[in-house]
mmCIF file of C-alpha atoms in Angstrom:
data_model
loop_
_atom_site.group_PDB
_atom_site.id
_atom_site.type_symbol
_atom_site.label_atom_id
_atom_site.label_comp_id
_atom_site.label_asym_id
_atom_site.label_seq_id
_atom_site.Cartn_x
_atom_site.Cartn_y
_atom_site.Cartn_z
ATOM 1 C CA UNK A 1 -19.811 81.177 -7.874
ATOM 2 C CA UNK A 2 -23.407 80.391 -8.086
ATOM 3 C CA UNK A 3 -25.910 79.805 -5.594
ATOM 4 C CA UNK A 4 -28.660 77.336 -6.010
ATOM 5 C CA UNK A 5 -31.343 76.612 -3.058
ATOM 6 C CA UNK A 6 -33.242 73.591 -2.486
ATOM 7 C CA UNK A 7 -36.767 73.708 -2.212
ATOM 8 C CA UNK A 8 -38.121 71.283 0.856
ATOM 9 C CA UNK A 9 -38.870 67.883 -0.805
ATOM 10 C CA UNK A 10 -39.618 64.650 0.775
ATOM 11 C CA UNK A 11 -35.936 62.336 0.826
ATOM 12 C CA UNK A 12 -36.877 60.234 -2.469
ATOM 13 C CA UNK A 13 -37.493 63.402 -4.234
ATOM 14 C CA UNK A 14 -34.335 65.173 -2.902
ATOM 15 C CA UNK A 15 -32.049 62.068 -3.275
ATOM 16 C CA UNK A 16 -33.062 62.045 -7.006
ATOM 17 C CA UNK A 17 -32.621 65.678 -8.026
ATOM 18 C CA UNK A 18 -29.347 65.678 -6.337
ATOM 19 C CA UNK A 19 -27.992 62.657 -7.350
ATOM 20 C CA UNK A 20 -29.116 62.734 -11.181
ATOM 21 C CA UNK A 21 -30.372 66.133 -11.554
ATOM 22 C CA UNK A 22 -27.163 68.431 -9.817
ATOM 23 C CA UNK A 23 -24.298 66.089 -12.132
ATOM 24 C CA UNK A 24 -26.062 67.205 -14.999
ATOM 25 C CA UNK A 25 -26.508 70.777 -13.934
ATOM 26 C CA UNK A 26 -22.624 70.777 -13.104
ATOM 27 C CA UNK A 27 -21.314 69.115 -16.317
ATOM 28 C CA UNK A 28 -23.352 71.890 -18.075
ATOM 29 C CA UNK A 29 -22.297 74.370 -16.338
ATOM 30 C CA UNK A 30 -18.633 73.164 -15.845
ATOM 31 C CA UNK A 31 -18.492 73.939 -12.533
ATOM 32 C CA UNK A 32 -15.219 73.330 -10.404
ATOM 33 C CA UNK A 33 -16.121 72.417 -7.384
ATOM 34 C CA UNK A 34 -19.822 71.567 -5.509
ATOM 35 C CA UNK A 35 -20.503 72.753 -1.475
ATOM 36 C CA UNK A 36 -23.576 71.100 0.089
ATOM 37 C CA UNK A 37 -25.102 73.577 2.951
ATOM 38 C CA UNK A 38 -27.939 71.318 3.610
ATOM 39 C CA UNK A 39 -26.751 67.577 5.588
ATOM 40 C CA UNK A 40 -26.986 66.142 2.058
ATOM 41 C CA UNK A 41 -25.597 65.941 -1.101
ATOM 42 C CA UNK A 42 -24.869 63.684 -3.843
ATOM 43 C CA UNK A 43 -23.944 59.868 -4.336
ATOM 44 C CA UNK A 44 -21.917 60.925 -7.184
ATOM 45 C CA UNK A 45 -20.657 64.001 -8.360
ATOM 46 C CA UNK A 46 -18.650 65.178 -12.095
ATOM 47 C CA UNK A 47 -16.513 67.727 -9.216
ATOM 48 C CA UNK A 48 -14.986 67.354 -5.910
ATOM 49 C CA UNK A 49 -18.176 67.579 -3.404
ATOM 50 C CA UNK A 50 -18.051 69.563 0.390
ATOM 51 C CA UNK A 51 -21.056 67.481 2.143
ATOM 52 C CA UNK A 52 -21.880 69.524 5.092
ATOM 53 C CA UNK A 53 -23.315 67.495 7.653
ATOM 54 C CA UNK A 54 -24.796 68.931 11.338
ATOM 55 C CA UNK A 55 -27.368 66.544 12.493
ATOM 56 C CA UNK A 56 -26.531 64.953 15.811
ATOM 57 C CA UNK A 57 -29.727 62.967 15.642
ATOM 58 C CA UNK A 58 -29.455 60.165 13.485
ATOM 59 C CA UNK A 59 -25.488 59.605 14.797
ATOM 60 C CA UNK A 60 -25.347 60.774 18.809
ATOM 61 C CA UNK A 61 -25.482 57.087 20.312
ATOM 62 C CA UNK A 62 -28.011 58.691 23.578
ATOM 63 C CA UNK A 63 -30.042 59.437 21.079
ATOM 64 C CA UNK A 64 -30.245 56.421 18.943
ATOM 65 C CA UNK A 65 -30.836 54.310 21.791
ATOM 66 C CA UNK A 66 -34.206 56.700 22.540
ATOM 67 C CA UNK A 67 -35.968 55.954 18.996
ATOM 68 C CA UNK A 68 -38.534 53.489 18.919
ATOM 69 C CA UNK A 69 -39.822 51.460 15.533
ATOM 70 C CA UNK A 70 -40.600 53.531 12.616
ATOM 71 C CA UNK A 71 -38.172 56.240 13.936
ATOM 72 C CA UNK A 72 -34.802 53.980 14.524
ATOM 73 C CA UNK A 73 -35.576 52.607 10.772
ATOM 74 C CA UNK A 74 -35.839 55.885 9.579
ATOM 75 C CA UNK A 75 -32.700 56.845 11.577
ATOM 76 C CA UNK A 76 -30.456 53.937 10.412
ATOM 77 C CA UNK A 77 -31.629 54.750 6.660
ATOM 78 C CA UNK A 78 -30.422 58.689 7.098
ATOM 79 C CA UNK A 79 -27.311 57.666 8.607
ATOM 80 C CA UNK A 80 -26.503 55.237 6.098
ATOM 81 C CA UNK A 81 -27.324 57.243 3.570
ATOM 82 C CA UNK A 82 -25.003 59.972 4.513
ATOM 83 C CA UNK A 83 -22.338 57.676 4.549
ATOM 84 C CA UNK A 84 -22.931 56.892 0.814
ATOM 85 C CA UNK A 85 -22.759 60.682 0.238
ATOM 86 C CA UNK A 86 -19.969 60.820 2.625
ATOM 87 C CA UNK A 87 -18.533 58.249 0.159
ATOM 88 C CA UNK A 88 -19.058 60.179 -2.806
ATOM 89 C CA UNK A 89 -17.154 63.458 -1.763
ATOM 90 C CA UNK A 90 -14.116 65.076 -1.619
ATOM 91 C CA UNK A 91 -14.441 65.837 2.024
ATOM 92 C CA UNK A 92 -17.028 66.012 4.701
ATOM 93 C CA UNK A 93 -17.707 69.557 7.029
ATOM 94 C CA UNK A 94 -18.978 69.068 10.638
ATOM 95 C CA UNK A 95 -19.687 72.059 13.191
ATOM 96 C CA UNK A 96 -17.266 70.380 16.367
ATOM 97 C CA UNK A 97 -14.721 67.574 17.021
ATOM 98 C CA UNK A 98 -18.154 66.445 18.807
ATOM 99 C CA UNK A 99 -20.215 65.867 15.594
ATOM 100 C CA UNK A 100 -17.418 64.556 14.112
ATOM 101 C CA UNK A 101 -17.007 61.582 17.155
ATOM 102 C CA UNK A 102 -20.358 61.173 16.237
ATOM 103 C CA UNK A 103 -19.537 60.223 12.931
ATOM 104 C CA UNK A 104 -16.874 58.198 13.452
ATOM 105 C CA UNK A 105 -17.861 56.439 16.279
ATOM 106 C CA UNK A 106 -20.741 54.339 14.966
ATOM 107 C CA UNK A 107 -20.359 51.211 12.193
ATOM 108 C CA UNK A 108 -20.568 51.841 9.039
ATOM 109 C CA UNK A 109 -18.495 55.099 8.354
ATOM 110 C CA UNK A 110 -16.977 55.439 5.031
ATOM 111 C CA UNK A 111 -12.668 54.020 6.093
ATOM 112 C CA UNK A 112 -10.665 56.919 6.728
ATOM 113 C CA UNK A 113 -12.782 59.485 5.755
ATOM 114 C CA UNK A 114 -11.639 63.067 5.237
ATOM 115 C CA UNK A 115 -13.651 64.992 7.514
ATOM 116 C CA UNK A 116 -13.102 69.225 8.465
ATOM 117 C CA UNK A 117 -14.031 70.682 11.700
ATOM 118 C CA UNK A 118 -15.333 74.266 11.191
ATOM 119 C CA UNK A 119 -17.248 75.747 13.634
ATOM 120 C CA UNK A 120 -20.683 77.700 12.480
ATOM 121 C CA UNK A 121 -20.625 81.240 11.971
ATOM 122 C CA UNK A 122 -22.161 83.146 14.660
ATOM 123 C CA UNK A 123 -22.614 87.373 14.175
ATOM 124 C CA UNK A 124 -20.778 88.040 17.551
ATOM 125 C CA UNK A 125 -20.296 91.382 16.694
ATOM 126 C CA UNK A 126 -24.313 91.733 17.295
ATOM 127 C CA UNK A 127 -23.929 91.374 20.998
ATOM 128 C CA UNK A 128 -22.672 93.363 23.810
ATOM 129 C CA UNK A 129 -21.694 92.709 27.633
ATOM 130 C CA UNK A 130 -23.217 95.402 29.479
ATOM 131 C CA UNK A 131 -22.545 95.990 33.116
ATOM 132 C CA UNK A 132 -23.650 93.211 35.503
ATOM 133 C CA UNK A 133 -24.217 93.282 39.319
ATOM 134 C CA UNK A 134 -23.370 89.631 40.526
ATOM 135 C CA UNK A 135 -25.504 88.253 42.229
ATOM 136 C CA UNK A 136 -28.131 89.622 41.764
ATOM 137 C CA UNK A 137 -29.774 91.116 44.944
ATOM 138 C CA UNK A 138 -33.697 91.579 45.965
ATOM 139 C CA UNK A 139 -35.235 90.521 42.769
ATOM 140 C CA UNK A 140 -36.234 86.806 41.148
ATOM 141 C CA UNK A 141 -33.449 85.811 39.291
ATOM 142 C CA UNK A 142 -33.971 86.177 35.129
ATOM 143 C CA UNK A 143 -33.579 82.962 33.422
ATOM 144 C CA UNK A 144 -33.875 82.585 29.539
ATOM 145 C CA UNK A 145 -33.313 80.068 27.216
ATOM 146 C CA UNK A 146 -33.040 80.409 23.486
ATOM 147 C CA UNK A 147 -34.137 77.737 21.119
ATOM 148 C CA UNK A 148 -36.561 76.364 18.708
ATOM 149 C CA UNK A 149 -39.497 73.429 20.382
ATOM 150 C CA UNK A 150 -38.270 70.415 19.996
ATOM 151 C CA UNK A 151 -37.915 67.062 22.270
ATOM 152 C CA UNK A 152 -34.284 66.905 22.100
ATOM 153 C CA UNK A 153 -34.277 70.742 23.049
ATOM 154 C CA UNK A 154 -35.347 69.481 26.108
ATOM 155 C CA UNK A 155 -37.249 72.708 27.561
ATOM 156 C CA UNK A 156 -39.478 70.574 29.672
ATOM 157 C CA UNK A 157 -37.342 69.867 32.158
ATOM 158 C CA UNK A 158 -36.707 73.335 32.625
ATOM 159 C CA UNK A 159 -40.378 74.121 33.457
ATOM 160 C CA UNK A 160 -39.638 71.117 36.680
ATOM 161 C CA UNK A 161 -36.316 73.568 37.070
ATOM 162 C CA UNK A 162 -38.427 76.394 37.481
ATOM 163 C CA UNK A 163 -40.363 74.229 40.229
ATOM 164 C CA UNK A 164 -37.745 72.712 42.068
ATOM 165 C CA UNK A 165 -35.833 76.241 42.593
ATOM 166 C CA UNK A 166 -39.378 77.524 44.075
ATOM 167 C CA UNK A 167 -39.483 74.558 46.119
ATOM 168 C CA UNK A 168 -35.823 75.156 47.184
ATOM 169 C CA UNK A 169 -36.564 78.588 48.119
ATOM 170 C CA UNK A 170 -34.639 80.316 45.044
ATOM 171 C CA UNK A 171 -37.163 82.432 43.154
ATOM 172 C CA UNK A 172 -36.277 82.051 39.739
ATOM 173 C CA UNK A 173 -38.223 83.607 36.557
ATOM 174 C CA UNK A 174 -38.016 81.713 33.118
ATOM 175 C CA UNK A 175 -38.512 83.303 29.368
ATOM 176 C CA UNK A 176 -38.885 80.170 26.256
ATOM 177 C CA UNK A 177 -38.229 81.614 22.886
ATOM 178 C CA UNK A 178 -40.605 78.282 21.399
ATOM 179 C CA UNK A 179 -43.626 78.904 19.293
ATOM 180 C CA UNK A 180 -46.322 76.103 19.206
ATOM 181 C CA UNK A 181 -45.817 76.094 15.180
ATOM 182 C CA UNK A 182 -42.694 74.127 15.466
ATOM 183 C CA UNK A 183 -43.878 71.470 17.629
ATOM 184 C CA UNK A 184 -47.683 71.329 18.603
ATOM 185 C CA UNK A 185 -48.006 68.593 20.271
ATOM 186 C CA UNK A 186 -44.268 69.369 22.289
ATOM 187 C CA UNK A 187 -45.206 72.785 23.459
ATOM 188 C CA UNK A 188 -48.688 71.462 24.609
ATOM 189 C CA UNK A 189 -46.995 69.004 26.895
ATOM 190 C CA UNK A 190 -44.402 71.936 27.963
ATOM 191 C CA UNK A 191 -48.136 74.020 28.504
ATOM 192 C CA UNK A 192 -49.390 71.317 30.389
ATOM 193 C CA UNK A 193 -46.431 71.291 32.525
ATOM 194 C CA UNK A 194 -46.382 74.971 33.493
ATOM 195 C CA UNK A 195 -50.064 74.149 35.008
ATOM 196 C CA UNK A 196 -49.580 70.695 37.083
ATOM 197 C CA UNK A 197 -46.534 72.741 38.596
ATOM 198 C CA UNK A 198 -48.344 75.988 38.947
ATOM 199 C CA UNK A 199 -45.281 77.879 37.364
ATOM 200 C CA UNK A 200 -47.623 79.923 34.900
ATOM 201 C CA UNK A 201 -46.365 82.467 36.198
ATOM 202 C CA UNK A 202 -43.065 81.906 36.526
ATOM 203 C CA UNK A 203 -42.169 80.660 32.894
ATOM 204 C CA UNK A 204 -43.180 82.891 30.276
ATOM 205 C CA UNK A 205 -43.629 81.603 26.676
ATOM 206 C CA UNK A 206 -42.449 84.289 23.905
ATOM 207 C CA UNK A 207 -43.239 82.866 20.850
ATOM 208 C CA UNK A 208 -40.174 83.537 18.279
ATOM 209 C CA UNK A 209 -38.131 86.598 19.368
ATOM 210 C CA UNK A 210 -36.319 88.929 16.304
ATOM 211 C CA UNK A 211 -33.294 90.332 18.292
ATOM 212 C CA UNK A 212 -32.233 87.670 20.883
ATOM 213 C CA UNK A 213 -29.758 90.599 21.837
ATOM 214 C CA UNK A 214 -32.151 92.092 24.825
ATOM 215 C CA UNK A 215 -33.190 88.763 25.735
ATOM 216 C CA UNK A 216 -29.626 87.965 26.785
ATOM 217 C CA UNK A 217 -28.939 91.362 28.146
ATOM 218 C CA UNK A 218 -32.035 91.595 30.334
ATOM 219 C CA UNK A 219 -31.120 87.855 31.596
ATOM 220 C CA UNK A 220 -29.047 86.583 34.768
ATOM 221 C CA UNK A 221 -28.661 83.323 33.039
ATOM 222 C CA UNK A 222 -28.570 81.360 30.208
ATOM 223 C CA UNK A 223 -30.453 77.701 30.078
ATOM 224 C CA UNK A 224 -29.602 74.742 27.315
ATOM 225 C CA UNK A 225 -30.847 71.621 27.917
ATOM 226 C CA UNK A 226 -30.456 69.951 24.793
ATOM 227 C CA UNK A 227 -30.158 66.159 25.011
ATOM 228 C CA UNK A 228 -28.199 66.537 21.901
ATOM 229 C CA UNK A 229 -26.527 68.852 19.456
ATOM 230 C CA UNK A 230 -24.029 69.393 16.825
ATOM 231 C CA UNK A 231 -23.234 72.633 18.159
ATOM 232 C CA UNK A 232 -25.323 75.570 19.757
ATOM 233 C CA UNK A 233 -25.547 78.878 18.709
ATOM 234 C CA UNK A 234 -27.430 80.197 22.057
ATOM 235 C CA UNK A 235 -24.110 79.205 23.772
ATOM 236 C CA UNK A 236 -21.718 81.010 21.697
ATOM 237 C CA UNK A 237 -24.543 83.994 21.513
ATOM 238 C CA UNK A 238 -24.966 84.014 25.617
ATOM 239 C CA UNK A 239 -21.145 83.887 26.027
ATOM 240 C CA UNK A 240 -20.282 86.973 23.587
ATOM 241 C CA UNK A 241 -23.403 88.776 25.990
ATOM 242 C CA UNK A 242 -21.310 88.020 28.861
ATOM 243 C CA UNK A 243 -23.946 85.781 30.149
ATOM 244 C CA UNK A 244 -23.163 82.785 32.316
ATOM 245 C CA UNK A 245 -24.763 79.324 30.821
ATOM 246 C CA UNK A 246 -26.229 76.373 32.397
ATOM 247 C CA UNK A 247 -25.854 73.698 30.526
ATOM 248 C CA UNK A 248 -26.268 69.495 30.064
ATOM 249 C CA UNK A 249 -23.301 68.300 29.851
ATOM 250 C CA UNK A 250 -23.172 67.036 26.556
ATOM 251 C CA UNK A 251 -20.093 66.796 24.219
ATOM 252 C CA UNK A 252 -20.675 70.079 21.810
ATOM 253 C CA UNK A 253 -22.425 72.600 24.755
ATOM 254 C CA UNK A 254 -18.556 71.044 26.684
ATOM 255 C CA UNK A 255 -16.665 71.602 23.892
ATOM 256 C CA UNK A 256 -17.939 75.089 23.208
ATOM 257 C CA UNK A 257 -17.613 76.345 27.122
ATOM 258 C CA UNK A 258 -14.277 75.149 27.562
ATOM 259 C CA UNK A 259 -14.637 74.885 31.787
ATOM 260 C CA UNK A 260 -16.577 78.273 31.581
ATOM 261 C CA UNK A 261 -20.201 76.877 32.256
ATOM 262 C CA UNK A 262 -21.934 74.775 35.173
ATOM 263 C CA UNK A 263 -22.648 71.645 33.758
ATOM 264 C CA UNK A 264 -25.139 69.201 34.939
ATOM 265 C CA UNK A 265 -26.164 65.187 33.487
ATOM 266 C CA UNK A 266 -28.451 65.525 30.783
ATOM 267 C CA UNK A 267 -32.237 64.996 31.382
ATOM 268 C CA UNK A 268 -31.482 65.095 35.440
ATOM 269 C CA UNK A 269 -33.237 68.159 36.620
ATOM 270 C CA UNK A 270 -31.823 67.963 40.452
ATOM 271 C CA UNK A 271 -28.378 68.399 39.053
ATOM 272 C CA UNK A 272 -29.651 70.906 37.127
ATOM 273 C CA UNK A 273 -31.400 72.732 39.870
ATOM 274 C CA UNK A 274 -27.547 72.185 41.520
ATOM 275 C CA UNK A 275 -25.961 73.798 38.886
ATOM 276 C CA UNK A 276 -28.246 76.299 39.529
ATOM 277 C CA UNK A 277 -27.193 76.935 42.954
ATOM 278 C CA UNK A 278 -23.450 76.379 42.478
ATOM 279 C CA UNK A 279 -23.731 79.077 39.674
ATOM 280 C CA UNK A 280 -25.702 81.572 42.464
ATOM 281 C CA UNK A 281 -22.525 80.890 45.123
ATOM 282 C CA UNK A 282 -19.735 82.047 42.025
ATOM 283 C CA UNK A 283 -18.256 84.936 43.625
ATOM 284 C CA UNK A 284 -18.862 88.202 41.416
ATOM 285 C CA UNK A 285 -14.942 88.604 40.980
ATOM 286 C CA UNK A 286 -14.857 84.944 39.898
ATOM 287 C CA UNK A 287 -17.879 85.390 37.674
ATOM 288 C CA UNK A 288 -15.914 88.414 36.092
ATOM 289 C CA UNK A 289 -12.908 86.528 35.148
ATOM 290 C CA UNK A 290 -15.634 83.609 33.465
ATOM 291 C CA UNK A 291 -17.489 85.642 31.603
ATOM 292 C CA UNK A 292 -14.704 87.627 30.573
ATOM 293 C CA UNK A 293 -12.899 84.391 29.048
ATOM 294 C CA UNK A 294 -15.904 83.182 27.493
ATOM 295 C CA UNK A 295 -17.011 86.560 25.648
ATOM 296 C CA UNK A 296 -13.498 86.446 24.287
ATOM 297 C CA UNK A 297 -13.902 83.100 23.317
ATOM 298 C CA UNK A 298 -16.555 83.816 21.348
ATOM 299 C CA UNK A 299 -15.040 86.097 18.676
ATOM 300 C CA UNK A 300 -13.504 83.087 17.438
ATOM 301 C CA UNK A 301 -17.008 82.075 15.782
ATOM 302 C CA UNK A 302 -17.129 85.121 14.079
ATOM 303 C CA UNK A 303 -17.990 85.011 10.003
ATOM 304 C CA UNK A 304 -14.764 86.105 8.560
ATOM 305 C CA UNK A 305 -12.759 83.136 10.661
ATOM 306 C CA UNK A 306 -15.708 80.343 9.206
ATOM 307 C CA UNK A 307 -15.188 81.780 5.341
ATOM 308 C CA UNK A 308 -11.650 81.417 5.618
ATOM 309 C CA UNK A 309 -11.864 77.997 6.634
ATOM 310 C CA UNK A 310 -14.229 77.002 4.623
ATOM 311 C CA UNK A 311 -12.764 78.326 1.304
ATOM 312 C CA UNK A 312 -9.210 76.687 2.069
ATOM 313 C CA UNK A 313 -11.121 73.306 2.199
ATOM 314 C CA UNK A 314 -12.428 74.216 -1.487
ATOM 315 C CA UNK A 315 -9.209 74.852 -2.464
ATOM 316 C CA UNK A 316 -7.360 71.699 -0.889
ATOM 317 C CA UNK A 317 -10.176 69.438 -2.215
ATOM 318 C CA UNK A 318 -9.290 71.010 -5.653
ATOM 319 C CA UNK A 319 -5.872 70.261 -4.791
ATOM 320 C CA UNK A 320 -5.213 73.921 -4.974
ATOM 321 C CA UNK A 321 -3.320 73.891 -1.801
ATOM 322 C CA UNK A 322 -2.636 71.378 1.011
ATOM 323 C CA UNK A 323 -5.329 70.654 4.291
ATOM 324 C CA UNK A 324 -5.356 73.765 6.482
ATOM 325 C CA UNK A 325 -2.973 71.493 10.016
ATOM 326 C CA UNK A 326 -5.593 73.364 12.176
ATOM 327 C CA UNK A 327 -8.315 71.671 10.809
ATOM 328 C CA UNK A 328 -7.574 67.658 11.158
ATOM 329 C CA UNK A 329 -8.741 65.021 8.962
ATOM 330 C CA UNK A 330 -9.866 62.733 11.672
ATOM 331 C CA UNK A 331 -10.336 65.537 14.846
ATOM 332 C CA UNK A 332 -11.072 63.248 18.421
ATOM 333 C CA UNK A 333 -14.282 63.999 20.341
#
């Protein structure tokens, strides 16, 4: 097997090296088969081609609808350019039956196309579930949410959160893993935020954190507000911690808790606030028996699990063996 990365090119450049560049680097190499990591790949390939796509953006209809001019061009040309290269492969990989919907659901896909739900790999072995009172008594309650800055992340409206709990009379404490790097002009507005509120003191901004572990064992409760995502690797990393999680209800952070999370309408911070308070009134034995199911529901994310999955869909698209049943051509949403 060999391993080739791809430096960070604009899309003309990228579309060109692996469209005319890769063939030739397979056909002289004679390689058997080609897996794409990287939500592209290309139009035509000398071997069976994995695409690998994760990028609820340019498919999640809520989303779609949100982009204005140059942005729902550019959208419509990256989705219909993945369906060329969806067109092109052997068989398509997608992180949840959610992404997949996404897929599916708009005009345009590639007819019947074979696409393989495997979940991302996430090192559950990394985190623990240490002993929890519930609820927790004469102290603000520890809120964190783990993510990179970004719009669709959504943290803003957890700054308001922060706000409307104090308002409520719930004193509630919030730590952002976002670093201004990845979105200046985002985290300024989230900045700006914390000071119309006056909640500077209440949300704390750390920057990116190396060893999420504490983060989620120091916490009472996990945030994600993402408008959108093809899965979320703070939820399965909050569940193996034993940590409850507050999420928007949207199709992957739903498909991932599996009834074990307090959901609320994305972008609607009373309901989240709700959520907030419904999670505060679980009883600790119920919270036990939640936690408990979710932690073990994480272990299914684990590495081995995605490497097994992913090499039987080599093999099958080599037509070295038949499509793994537990991983459907056409999974529903």
């Amino acid at each position: 097997m060999a391993v080739r990365a791809v430096p960070r090119w604009s899309v003309a450049r990228r579309l060109w090296w692996e469209s005319v560049e890769l063939p030739r680097v397979l056909r002289q190499d004679r390689g058997d088969a080609l897996l794409n990591l990287t939500n592209s790949g290309p139009l035509r390939s000398p071997v069976p081609s994995i695409l690998y796509q994760r990028n609820a953006l340019w498919f999640d209809p809520s989303c779609a609808r949100a982009f204005r001019g140059r942005a729902r061009v550019a959208a419509a040309a990256r989705r219909q350019l993945v369906y060329l290269q969806m067109r092109g492969s052997a068989v398509t990989i997608v992180p949840s039956a959610a992404m997949a919907g996404f897929l599916m659901g708009r005009r345009g896909t590639p007819g019947a196309p074979a696409i393989r739900v495997i979940p991302h790999a996430v090192d559950t072995e990394r985190f623990t579930r240490p002993r929890r009172t519930w609820p927790p008594a004469d102290r603000p309650i520890r809120m964190v949410s783990v993510g990179h800055a970004a719009p669709h992340k959504d943290q803003a409206l957890l700054v308001q959160l922060v706000a409307r709990l104090r308002d409520q009379g719930l004193d509630a404490h919030l730590s952002l893993t976002i670093e201004r790097d990845d979105s200046p002009s985002y985290v300024d507005e989230i900045q700006r935020e914390r000071r119309r509120l006056a909640v500077e003191d209440r949300v704390e901004l750390l920057g990116r954190v190396a060893g999420v572990e504490r983060l989620y064992r120091d916490a009472d409760v996990m945030l994600f507000p993402s408008l959108s995502e093809s899965f979320g690797f703070p939820i399965v990393e909050a569940m193996a911690s034993g940590l409850p999680v507050v999420s928007s209800a949207i199709p992957a952070s739903e498909e991932l808790l599996g009834g074990d999370g307090w959901l609320f309408p994305p972008g609607d911070v009373d309901a989240a606030a709700s959520a907030v308070h419904r999670l505060m009134g679980t009883s600790s034995h119920d919270m036990t028996e939640i936690t408990a199911r979710a932690a073990h529901a994480a272990r299914a994310y684990g590495w081995s699990a995605n490497a097994v999955r992913i090499a039987a869909t080599v093999e099958s698209a080599l037509g070295l063996r038949p499509p793994d049943p537990d991983v459907p051509d056409r999974p529903t949403a």
